GROMACS .gro file of C-alpha atoms in nm:
model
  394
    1UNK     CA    1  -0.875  -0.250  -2.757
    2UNK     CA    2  -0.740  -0.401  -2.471
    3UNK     CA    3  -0.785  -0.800  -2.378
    4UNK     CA    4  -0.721  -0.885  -2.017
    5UNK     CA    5  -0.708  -1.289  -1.921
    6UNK     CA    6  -0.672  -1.418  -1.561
    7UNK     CA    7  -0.701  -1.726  -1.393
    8UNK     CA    8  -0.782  -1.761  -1.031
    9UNK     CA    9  -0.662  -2.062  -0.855
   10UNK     CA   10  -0.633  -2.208  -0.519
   11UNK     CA   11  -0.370  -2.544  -0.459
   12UNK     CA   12  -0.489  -2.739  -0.760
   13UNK     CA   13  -0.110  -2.654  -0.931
   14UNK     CA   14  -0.157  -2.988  -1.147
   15UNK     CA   15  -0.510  -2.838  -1.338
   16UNK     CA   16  -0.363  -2.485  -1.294
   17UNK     CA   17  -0.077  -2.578  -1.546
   18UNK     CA   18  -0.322  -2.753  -1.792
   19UNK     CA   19  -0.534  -2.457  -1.762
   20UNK     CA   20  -0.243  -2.253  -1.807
   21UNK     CA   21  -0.156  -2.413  -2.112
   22UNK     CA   22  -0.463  -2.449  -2.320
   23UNK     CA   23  -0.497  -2.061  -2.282
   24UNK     CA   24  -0.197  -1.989  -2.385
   25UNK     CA   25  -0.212  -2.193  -2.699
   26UNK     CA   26  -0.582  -2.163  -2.779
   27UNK     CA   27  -0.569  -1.787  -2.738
   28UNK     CA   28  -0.471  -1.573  -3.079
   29UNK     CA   29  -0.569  -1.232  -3.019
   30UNK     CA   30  -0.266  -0.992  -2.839
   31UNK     CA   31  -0.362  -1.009  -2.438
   32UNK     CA   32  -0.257  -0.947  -2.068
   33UNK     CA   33  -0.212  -1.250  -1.888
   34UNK     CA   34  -0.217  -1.316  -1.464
   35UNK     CA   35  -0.261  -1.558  -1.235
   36UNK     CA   36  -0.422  -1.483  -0.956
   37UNK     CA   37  -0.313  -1.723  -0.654
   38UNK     CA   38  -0.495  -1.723  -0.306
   39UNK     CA   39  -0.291  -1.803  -0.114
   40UNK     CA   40  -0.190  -2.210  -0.188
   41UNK     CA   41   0.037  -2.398  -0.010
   42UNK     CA   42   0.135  -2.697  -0.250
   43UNK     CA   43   0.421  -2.511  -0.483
   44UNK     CA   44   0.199  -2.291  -0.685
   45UNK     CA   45   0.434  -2.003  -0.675
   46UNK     CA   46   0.733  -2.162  -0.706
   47UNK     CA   47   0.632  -2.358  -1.065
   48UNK     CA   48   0.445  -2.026  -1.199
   49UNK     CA   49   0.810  -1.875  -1.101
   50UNK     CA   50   0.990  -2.125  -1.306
   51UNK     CA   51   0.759  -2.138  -1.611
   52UNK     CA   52   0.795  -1.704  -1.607
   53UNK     CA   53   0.443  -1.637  -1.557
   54UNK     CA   54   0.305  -1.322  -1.421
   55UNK     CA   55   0.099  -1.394  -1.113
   56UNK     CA   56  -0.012  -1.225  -0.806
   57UNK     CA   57  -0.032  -1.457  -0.480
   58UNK     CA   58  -0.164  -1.330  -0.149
   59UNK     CA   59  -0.274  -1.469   0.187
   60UNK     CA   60  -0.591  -1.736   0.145
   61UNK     CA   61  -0.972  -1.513   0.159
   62UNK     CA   62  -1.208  -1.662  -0.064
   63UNK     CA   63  -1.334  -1.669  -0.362
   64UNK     CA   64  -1.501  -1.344  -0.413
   65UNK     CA   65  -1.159  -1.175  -0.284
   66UNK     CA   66  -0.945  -1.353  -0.481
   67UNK     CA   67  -1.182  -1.295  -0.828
   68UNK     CA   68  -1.172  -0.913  -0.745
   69UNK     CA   69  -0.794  -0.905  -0.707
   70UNK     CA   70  -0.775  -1.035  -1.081
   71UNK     CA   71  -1.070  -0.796  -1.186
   72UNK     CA   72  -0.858  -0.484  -1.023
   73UNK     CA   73  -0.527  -0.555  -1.157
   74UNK     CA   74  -0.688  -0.637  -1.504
   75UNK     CA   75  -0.882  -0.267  -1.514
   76UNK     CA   76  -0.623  -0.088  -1.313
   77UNK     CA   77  -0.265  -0.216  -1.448
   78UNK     CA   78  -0.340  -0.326  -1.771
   79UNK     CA   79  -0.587  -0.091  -1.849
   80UNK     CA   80  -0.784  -0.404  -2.002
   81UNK     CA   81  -1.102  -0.288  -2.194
   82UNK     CA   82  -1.260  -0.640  -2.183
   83UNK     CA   83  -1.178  -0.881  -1.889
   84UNK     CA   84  -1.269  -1.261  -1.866
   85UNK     CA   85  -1.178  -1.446  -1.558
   86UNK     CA   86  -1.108  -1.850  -1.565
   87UNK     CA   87  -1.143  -2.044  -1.285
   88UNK     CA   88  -0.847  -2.295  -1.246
   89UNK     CA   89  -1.073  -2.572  -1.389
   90UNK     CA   90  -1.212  -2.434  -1.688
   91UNK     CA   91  -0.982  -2.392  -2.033
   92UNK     CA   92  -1.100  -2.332  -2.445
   93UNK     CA   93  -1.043  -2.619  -2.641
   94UNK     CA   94  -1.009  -2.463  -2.963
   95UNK     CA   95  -0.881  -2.149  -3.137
   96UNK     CA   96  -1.025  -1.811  -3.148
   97UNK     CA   97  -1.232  -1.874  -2.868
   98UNK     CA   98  -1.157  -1.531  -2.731
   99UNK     CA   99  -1.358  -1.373  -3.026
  100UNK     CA  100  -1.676  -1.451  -2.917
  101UNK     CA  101  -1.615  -1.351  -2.561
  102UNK     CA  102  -1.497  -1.016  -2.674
  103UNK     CA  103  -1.758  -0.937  -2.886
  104UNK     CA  104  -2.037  -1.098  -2.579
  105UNK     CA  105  -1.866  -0.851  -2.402
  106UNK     CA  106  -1.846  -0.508  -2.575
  107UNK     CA  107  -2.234  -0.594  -2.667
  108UNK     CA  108  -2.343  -0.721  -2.317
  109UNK     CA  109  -2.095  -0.565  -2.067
  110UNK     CA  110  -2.104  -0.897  -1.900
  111UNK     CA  111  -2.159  -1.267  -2.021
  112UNK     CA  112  -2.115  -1.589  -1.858
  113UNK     CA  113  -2.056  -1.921  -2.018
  114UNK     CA  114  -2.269  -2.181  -2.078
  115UNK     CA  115  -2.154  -2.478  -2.064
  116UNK     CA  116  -2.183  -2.750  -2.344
  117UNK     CA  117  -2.305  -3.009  -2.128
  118UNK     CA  118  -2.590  -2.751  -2.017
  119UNK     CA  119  -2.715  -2.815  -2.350
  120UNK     CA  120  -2.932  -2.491  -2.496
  121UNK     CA  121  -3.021  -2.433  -2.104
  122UNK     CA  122  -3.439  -2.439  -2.210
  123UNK     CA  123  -3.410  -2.185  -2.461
  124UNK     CA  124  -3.538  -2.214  -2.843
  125UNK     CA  125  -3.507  -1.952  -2.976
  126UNK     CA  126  -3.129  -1.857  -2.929
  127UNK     CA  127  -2.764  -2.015  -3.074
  128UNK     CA  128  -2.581  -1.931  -2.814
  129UNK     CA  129  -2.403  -1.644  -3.007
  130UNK     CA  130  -2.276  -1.324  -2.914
  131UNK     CA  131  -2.498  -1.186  -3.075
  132UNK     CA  132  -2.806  -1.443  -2.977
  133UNK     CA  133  -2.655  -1.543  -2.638
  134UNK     CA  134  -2.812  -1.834  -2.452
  135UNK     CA  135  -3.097  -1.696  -2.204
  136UNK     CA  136  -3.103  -1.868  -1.882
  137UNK     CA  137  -3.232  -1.866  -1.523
  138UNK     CA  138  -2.882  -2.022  -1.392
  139UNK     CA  139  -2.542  -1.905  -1.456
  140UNK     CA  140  -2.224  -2.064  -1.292
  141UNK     CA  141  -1.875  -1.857  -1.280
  142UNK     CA  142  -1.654  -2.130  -1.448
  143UNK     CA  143  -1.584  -1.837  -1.654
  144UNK     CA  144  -1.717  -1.483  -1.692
  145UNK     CA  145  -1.672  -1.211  -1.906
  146UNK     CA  146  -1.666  -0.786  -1.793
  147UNK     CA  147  -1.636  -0.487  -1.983
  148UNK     CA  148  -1.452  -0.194  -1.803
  149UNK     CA  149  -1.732  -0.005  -1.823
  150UNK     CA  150  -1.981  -0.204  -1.626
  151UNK     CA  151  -1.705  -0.263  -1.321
  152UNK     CA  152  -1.731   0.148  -1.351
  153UNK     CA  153  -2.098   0.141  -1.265
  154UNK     CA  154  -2.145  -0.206  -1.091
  155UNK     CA  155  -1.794  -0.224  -0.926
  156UNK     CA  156  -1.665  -0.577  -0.764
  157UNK     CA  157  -1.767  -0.836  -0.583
  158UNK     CA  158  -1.888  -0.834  -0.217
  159UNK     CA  159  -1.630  -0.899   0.035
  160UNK     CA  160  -1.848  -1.024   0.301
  161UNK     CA  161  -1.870  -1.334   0.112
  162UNK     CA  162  -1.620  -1.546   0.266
  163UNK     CA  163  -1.482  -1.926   0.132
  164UNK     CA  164  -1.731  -2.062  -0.151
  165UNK     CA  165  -2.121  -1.978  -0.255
  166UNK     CA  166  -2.361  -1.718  -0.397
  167UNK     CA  167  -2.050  -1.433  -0.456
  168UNK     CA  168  -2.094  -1.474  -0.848
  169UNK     CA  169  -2.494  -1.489  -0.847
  170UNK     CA  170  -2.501  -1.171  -0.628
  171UNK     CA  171  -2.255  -1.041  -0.899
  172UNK     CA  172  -2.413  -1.116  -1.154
  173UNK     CA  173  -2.785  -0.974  -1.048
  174UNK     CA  174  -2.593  -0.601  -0.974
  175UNK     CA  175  -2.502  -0.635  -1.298
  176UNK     CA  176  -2.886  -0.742  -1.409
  177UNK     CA  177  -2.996  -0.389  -1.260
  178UNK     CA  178  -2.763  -0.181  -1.413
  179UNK     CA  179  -2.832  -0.320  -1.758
  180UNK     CA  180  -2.539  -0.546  -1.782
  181UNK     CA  181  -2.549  -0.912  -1.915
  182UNK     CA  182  -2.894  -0.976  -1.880
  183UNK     CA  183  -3.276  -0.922  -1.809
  184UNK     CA  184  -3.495  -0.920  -1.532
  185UNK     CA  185  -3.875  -1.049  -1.539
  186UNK     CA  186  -4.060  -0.815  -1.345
  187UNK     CA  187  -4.366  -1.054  -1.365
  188UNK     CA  188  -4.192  -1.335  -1.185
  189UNK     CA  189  -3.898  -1.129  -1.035
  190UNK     CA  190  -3.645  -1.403  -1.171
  191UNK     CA  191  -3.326  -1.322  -1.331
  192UNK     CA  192  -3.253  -1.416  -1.694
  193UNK     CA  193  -2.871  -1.470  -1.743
  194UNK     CA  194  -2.688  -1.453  -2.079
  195UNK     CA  195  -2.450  -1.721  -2.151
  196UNK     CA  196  -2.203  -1.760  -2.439
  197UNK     CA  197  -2.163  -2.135  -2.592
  198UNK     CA  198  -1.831  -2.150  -2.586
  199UNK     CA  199  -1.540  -2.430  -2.667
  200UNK     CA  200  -1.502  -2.513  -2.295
  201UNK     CA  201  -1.375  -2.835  -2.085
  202UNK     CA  202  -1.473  -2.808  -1.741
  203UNK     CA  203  -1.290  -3.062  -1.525
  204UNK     CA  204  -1.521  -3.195  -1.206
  205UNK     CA  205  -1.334  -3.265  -0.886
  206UNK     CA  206  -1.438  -3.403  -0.543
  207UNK     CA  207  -1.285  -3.120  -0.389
  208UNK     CA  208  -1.330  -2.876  -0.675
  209UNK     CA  209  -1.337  -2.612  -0.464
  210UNK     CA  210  -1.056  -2.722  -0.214
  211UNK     CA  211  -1.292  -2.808   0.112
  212UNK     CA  212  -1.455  -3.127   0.200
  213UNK     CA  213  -1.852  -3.191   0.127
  214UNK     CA  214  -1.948  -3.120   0.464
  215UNK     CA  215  -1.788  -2.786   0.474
  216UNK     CA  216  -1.882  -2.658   0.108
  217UNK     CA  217  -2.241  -2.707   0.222
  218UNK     CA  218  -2.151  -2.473   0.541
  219UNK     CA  219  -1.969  -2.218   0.335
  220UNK     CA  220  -2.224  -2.200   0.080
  221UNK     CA  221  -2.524  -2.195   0.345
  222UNK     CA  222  -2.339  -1.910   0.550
  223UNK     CA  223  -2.259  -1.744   0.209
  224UNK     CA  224  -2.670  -1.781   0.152
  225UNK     CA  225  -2.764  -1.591   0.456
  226UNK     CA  226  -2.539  -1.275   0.351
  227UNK     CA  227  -2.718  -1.302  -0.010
  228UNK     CA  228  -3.022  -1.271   0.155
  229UNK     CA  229  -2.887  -1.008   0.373
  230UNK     CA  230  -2.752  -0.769   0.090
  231UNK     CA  231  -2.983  -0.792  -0.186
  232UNK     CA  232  -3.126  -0.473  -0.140
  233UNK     CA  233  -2.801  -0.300  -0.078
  234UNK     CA  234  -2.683  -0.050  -0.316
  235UNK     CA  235  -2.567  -0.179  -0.658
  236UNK     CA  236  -2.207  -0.038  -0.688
  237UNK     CA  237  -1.952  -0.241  -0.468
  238UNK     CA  238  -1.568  -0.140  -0.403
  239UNK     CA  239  -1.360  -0.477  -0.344
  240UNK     CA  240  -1.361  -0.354   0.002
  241UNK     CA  241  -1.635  -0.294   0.297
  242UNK     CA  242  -1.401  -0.061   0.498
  243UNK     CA  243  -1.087   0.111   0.592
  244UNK     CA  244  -0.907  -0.165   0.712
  245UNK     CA  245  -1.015  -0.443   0.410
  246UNK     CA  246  -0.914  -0.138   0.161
  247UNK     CA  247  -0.569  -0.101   0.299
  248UNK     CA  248  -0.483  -0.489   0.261
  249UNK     CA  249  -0.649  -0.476  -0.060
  250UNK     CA  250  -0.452  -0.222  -0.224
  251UNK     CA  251  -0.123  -0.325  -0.034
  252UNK     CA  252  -0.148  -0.638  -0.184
  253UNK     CA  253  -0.039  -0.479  -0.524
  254UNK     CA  254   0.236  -0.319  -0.401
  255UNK     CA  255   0.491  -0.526  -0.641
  256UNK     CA  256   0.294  -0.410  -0.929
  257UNK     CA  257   0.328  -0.029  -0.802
  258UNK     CA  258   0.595   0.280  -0.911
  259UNK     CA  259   0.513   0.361  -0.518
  260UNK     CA  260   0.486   0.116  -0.246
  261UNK     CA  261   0.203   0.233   0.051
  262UNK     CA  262   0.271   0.242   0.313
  263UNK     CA  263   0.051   0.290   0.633
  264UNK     CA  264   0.030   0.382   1.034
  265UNK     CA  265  -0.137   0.223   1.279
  266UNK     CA  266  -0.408   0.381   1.561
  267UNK     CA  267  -0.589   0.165   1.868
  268UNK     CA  268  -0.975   0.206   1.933
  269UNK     CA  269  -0.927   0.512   2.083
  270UNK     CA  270  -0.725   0.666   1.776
  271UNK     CA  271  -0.408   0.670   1.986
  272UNK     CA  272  -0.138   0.607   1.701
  273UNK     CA  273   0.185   0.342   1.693
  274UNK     CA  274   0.501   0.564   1.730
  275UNK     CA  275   0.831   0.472   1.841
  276UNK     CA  276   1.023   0.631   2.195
  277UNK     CA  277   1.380   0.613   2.037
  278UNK     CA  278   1.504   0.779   2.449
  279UNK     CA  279   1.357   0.442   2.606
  280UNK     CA  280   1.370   0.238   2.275
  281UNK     CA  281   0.991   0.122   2.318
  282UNK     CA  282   0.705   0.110   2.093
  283UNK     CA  283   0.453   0.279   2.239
  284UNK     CA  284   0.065   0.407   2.143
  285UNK     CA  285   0.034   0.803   2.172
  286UNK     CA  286  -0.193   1.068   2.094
  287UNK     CA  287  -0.016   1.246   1.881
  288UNK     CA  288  -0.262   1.267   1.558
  289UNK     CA  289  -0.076   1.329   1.217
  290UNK     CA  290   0.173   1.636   1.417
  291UNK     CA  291   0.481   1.422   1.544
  292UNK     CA  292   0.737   1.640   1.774
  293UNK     CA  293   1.104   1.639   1.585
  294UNK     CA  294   1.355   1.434   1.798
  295UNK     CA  295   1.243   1.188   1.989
  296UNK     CA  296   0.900   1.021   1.900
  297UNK     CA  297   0.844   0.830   1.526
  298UNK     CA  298   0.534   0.714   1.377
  299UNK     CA  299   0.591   0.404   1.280
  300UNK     CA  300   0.476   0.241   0.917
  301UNK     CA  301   0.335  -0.041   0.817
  302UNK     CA  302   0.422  -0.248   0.505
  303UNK     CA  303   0.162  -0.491   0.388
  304UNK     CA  304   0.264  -0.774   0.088
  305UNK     CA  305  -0.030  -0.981   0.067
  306UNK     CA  306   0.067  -1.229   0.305
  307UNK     CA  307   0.267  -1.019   0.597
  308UNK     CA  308   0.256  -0.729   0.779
  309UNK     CA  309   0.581  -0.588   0.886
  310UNK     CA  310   0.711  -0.254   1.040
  311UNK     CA  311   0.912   0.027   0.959
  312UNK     CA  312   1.074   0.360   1.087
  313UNK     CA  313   1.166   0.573   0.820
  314UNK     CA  314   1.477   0.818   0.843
  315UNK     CA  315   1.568   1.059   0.586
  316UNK     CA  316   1.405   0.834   0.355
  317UNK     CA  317   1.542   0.480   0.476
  318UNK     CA  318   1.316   0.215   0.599
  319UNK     CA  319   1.478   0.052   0.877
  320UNK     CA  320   1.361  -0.275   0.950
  321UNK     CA  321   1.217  -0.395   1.306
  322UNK     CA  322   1.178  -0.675   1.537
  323UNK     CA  323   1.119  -0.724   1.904
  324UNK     CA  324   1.392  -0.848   2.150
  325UNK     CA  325   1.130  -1.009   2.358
  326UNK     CA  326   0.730  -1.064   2.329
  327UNK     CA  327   0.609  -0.992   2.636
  328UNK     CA  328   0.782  -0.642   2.671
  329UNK     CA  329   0.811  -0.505   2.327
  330UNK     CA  330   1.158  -0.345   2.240
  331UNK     CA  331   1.283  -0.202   1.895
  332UNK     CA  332   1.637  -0.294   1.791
  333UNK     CA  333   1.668  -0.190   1.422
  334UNK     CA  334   2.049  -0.209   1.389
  335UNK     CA  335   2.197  -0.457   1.128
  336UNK     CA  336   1.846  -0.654   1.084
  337UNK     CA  337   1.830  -0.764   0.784
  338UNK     CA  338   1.535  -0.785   0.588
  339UNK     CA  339   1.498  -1.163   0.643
  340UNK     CA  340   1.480  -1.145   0.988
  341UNK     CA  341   1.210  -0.860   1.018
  342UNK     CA  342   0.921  -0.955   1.245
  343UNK     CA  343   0.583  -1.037   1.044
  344UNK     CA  344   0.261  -1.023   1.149
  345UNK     CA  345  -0.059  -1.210   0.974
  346UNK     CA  346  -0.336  -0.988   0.944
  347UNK     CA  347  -0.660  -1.096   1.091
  348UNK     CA  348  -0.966  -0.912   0.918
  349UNK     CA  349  -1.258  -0.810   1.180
  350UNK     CA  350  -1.598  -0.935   0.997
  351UNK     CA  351  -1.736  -0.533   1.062
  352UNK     CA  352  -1.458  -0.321   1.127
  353UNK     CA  353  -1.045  -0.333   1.255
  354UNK     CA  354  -0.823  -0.598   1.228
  355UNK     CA  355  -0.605  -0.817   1.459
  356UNK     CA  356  -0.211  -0.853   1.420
  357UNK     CA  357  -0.093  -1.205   1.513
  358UNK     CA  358   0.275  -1.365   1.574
  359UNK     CA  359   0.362  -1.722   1.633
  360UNK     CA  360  -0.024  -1.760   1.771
  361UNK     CA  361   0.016  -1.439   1.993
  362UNK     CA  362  -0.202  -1.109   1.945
  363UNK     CA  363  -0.043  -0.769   1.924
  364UNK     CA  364  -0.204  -0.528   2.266
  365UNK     CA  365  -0.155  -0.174   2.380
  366UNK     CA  366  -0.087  -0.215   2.711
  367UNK     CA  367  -0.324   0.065   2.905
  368UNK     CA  368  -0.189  -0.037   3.252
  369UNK     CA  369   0.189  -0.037   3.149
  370UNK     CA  370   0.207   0.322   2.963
  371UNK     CA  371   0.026   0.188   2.617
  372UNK     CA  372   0.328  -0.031   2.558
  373UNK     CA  373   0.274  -0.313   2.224
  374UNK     CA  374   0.329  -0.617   2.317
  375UNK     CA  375   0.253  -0.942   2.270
  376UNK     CA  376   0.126  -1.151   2.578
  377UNK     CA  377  -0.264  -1.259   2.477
  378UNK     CA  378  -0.367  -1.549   2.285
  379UNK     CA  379  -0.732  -1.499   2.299
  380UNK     CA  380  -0.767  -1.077   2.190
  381UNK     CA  381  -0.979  -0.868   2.405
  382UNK     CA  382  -1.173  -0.584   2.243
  383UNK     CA  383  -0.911  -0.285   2.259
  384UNK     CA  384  -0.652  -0.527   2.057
  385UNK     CA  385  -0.857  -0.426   1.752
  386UNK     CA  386  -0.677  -0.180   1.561
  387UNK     CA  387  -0.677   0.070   1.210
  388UNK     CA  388  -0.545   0.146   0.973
  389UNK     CA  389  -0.409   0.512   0.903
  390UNK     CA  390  -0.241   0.826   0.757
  391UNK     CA  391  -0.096   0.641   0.414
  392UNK     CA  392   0.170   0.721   0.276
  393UNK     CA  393   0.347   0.678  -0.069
  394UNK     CA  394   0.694   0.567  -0.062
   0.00000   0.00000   0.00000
């Protein structure tokens, strides 16, 4: 049996390293360990680089993003058979806490933890056990517990929740209906939540969630209306909502792939990124997946969590790219090295597409100057949506 750990964190590097550290000396049983970063800014990377610890860190999307990133890598890479995902705040205090967990987990297929200063959260009847797990009608995500077998049947997290609020509870109640880590009361229609009592510190912040008061209550009131919105939707989630989200999803684990994807690009009206080596433009054309030999390219995308950059490929090489001016698009691919390739940030529609941005600037096809790319708009217009396509293994 396999034991996957992660802990998801978010520039709080300080309670990140203590977090980092109780787990690693409190924990006894043989495990896979990652960090999952989204995306911080205040020298996460560099100190889990110096300390040698395994971590993953991608461009900032929220909560429920970043907690399905660890899930993924922890049932897809590691092959983990139980999974339990910190967040950056929460840590055991004492040895063999893991043993509970596991066994919550292999009899549950999901279990949340109860806090200790919850005291026996109204229940009498129950130690807190695996076995006799707390029953409650709350449950936080401090620190939560999956078998592999319920992400089989319930899958992730919803990806329309964006920032902080509700992404856990909606979790959480999938898992309800499919049998996993709790009950539901017809009678009343209220959930019933099992919770381990586990040796937990929690440690409260002001800003434990890295956004001010004002605009935690925003998140988690927007986050409300999409609970209300999905409740009924089916139970089984990808980590994804379409084409485009599943594309930066997966890209994002290129580093832990034997094959990097790699994908192409098509406009609203499935006209597809290529490159005109004769006139040494990139240019959209209708070409479809059957490119003529000789002059015309389709041109691939690499994605690496936090920019997207393009590619020719010949005879197997990926030449880098950049543009010799922004308002005319050019390719000049000779002698660039890789630290000077042009990067994009990738801008998520909230239904469909997504938006390619440089130095403020949005990436166009040009219909009134032969569907050239360029980049002349900062405010996009509706055809400087574009897709994902044709993926490729490389």
């Amino acid at each position: 049996m396999k034991i996957g750990i992660a802990i998801c964190t978010f520039n709080r590097i300080e309670t990140l390293l203590q977090t980092l550290n109780k787990i690693q000396i409190y924990t006894k049983s043989s495990h896979d360990l990652i960090v999952i970063d989204d995306g911080s800014c205040d020298g996460t990377v560099d100190e889990l680089k110096k300390i040698g610890v395994k971590f993953l860190s991608c461009r900032n999307r929220g909560i429920a993003w970043n907690k399905n990133r660890a899930i993924f890598y922890l049932k897809n890479f590691t092959k983990s058979d139980v999974i339990i995902v910190f967040e950056d705040d929460t840590f055991p205090i004492e040895p063999y806490w893991e043993d509970r967990w596991v066994k919550g987990i292999l009899l549950w297929g999901h279990i949340n933890l109860s806090a200790r200063h919850w005291g026996i959260a109204g229940c009498h009847d129950e130690d807190g056990s695996a076995e006799r797990p707390f029953k409650s009608h709350h449950v936080s995500a401090q620190c939560a517990g999956f078998s592999s077998e319920c992400i089989d049947y319930v899958g992730y997290m919803d990806s329309r929740f964006r920032s902080y609020g509700m992404e856990h509870v909606e979790h959480t109640n999938r898992m309800l209906k499919a049998g996993y880590g709790g009950e539901l009361l017809n009678d009343t229609k209220r959930q019933i939540y099992y919770l381990i009592d586990s040796p937990m510190e929690i440690l409260f912040r002001d800003t434990s969630v890295g956004l001010d008061n004002e605009s935690r209550d925003k998140s988690i009131a927007k986050n409300m209306e999409i609970f209300l919105q999905i409740q009924n939707d089916k139970i089984r989630r990808d980590p994804w909502i379409n084409d485009e989200e599943m594309c930066v999803f997966l890209s994002e684990y290129n580093k832990f792939r034997e094959k990097e994807l790699y994908f192409s690009i098509k406009n609203s009206e499935g006209l597809i990124l290529c490159f005109d080596s004769v006139y040494n433009k990139i240019i959209f054309l209708p070409l479809g997946d059957m490119f003529p030999l000789g002059r015309f390219q389709k041109i691939l995308c690499h994605y690496d969590g936090r920019k997207l950059s393009l590619y020719t490929k010949i005879k197997y090489q990926i030449n880098y790219l950049k543009f010799s001016s922004l308002s005319n698009v050019d390719i000049d691919s000779k002698e660039i090295s890789p630290e000077k390739k042009l990067e994009f940030d990738v801008i998520l529609d909230k239904k469909k597409g997504m938006y390619l941005v440089f130095n403020g600037l949005y990436a166009s096809c040009e219909k009134n100057n032969s569907n050239l790319f360029t980049l002349n708009r900062k405010i996009p217009l509706e055809w400087e949506c574009f897709y994902f396509c044709c993926f490729e293994n490389t």
